[in-house]
């Protein structure tokens, strides 16, 4: 039986990871900025299938967002599947747009 020596391979360093522009990442970048957040639901109770909350993002994960309503200080945990869109009162932070 013949054995061959193979030199160890060097691992190349991976390039720095760019943040991806998923909605939850954009919401995270803009935590604390006031806006209106719109959600709609397929199987709603009492016929109310939409919800608009004037508030700020406290946290956002891959599948959820925590919105604090400004007027009442009430907090909502919304699944992202129900998120429609948001309107912010000020300029948004966003990722650098370099090719």
mmCIF file of N, CA and C in Angstrom, residues 26-62:
data_model
loop_
_atom_site.group_PDB
_atom_site.id
_atom_site.type_symbol
_atom_site.label_atom_id
_atom_site.label_comp_id
_atom_site.label_asym_id
_atom_site.label_seq_id
_atom_site.Cartn_x
_atom_site.Cartn_y
_atom_site.Cartn_z
ATOM 1 N N UNK A 26 -33.162 46.542 8.837
ATOM 2 C CA UNK A 26 -33.451 47.962 8.642
ATOM 3 C C UNK A 26 -34.186 48.520 9.857
ATOM 4 N N UNK A 27 -35.140 47.752 10.400
ATOM 5 C CA UNK A 27 -35.839 48.190 11.611
ATOM 6 C C UNK A 27 -34.858 48.340 12.776
ATOM 7 N N UNK A 28 -33.925 47.394 12.900
ATOM 8 C CA UNK A 28 -32.922 47.475 13.977
ATOM 9 C C UNK A 28 -32.059 48.722 13.850
ATOM 10 N N UNK A 29 -31.675 49.059 12.622
ATOM 11 C CA UNK A 29 -30.856 50.254 12.400
ATOM 12 C C UNK A 29 -31.587 51.532 12.815
ATOM 13 N N UNK A 30 -32.920 51.479 12.836
ATOM 14 C CA UNK A 30 -33.719 52.670 13.091
ATOM 15 C C UNK A 30 -34.501 52.584 14.400
ATOM 16 N N UNK A 31 -33.971 51.803 15.345
ATOM 17 C CA UNK A 31 -34.601 51.717 16.670
ATOM 18 C C UNK A 31 -34.736 53.101 17.275
ATOM 19 N N UNK A 32 -35.896 53.339 17.890
ATOM 20 C CA UNK A 32 -36.115 54.586 18.592
ATOM 21 C C UNK A 32 -36.612 55.729 17.724
ATOM 22 N N UNK A 33 -36.653 55.558 16.408
ATOM 23 C CA UNK A 33 -37.148 56.628 15.532
ATOM 24 C C UNK A 33 -38.666 56.499 15.418
ATOM 25 N N UNK A 34 -39.395 57.592 15.635
ATOM 26 C CA UNK A 34 -40.853 57.517 15.597
ATOM 27 C C UNK A 34 -41.391 57.300 14.185
ATOM 28 N N UNK A 35 -42.488 56.555 14.136
ATOM 29 C CA UNK A 35 -43.139 56.299 12.864
ATOM 30 C C UNK A 35 -44.469 55.604 13.069
ATOM 31 N N UNK A 36 -45.088 55.254 11.964
ATOM 32 C CA UNK A 36 -46.336 54.490 11.995
ATOM 33 C C UNK A 36 -46.056 53.149 11.325
ATOM 34 N N UNK A 37 -46.444 52.075 11.998
ATOM 35 C CA UNK A 37 -46.175 50.719 11.547
ATOM 36 C C UNK A 37 -47.501 50.042 11.224
ATOM 37 N N UNK A 38 -47.602 49.487 10.021
ATOM 38 C CA UNK A 38 -48.856 48.926 9.533
ATOM 39 C C UNK A 38 -48.745 47.405 9.437
ATOM 40 N N UNK A 39 -49.769 46.753 9.955
ATOM 41 C CA UNK A 39 -49.831 45.298 9.948
ATOM 42 C C UNK A 39 -51.211 44.873 9.463
ATOM 43 N N UNK A 40 -51.302 43.725 8.786
ATOM 44 C CA UNK A 40 -52.597 43.176 8.402
ATOM 45 C C UNK A 40 -52.600 41.678 8.682
ATOM 46 N N UNK A 41 -53.785 41.184 9.028
ATOM 47 C CA UNK A 41 -53.938 39.809 9.493
ATOM 48 C C UNK A 41 -54.983 39.091 8.641
ATOM 49 N N UNK A 42 -54.723 37.832 8.311
ATOM 50 C CA UNK A 42 -55.655 37.051 7.506
ATOM 51 C C UNK A 42 -56.914 36.669 8.283
ATOM 52 N N UNK A 43 -56.743 36.037 9.404
ATOM 53 C CA UNK A 43 -57.878 35.555 10.189
ATOM 54 C C UNK A 43 -58.013 36.409 11.446
ATOM 55 N N UNK A 44 -58.595 37.580 11.279
ATOM 56 C CA UNK A 44 -58.693 38.553 12.354
ATOM 57 C C UNK A 44 -59.946 38.323 13.197
ATOM 58 N N UNK A 45 -59.864 38.750 14.438
ATOM 59 C CA UNK A 45 -60.989 38.672 15.370
ATOM 60 C C UNK A 45 -61.827 39.939 15.213
ATOM 61 N N UNK A 46 -63.131 39.810 15.267
ATOM 62 C CA UNK A 46 -64.054 40.948 15.193
ATOM 63 C C UNK A 46 -63.948 41.733 13.884
ATOM 64 N N UNK A 47 -63.461 41.114 12.818
ATOM 65 C CA UNK A 47 -63.408 41.778 11.524
ATOM 66 C C UNK A 47 -62.322 42.828 11.383
ATOM 67 N N UNK A 48 -61.499 43.027 12.388
ATOM 68 C CA UNK A 48 -60.413 44.008 12.292
ATOM 69 C C UNK A 48 -59.168 43.296 11.771
ATOM 70 N N UNK A 49 -58.919 43.461 10.476
ATOM 71 C CA UNK A 49 -57.776 42.743 9.913
ATOM 72 C C UNK A 49 -56.555 43.627 9.687
ATOM 73 N N UNK A 50 -56.603 44.885 10.135
ATOM 74 C CA UNK A 50 -55.431 45.757 10.031
ATOM 75 C C UNK A 50 -55.170 46.442 11.367
ATOM 76 N N UNK A 51 -53.929 46.811 11.566
ATOM 77 C CA UNK A 51 -53.528 47.524 12.784
ATOM 78 C C UNK A 51 -52.430 48.498 12.407
ATOM 79 N N UNK A 52 -52.600 49.760 12.786
ATOM 80 C CA UNK A 52 -51.570 50.777 12.595
ATOM 81 C C UNK A 52 -51.154 51.244 13.985
ATOM 82 N N UNK A 53 -49.867 51.243 14.248
ATOM 83 C CA UNK A 53 -49.349 51.645 15.554
ATOM 84 C C UNK A 53 -48.376 52.798 15.358
ATOM 85 N N UNK A 54 -48.643 53.920 16.026
ATOM 86 C CA UNK A 54 -47.704 55.046 16.029
ATOM 87 C C UNK A 54 -46.763 54.813 17.190
ATOM 88 N N UNK A 55 -45.512 54.578 16.880
ATOM 89 C CA UNK A 55 -44.569 54.262 17.938
ATOM 90 C C UNK A 55 -43.143 54.193 17.455
ATOM 91 N N UNK A 56 -42.343 53.449 18.210
ATOM 92 C CA UNK A 56 -40.930 53.258 17.884
ATOM 93 C C UNK A 56 -40.596 51.774 17.965
ATOM 94 N N UNK A 57 -39.630 51.363 17.167
ATOM 95 C CA UNK A 57 -39.133 49.995 17.236
ATOM 96 C C UNK A 57 -38.251 49.880 18.468
ATOM 97 N N UNK A 58 -38.565 48.916 19.320
ATOM 98 C CA UNK A 58 -37.686 48.637 20.462
ATOM 99 C C UNK A 58 -36.721 47.512 20.128
ATOM 100 N N UNK A 59 -37.202 46.539 19.338
ATOM 101 C CA UNK A 59 -36.360 45.407 18.946
ATOM 102 C C UNK A 59 -36.954 44.788 17.693
ATOM 103 N N UNK A 60 -36.108 44.110 16.934
ATOM 104 C CA UNK A 60 -36.578 43.395 15.751
ATOM 105 C C UNK A 60 -35.728 42.155 15.573
ATOM 106 N N UNK A 61 -36.397 41.057 15.366
ATOM 107 C CA UNK A 61 -35.708 39.795 15.126
ATOM 108 C C UNK A 61 -36.064 39.281 13.751
ATOM 109 N N UNK A 62 -35.576 38.122 13.441
ATOM 110 C CA UNK A 62 -35.807 37.527 12.126
ATOM 111 C C UNK A 62 -37.300 37.381 11.825
#
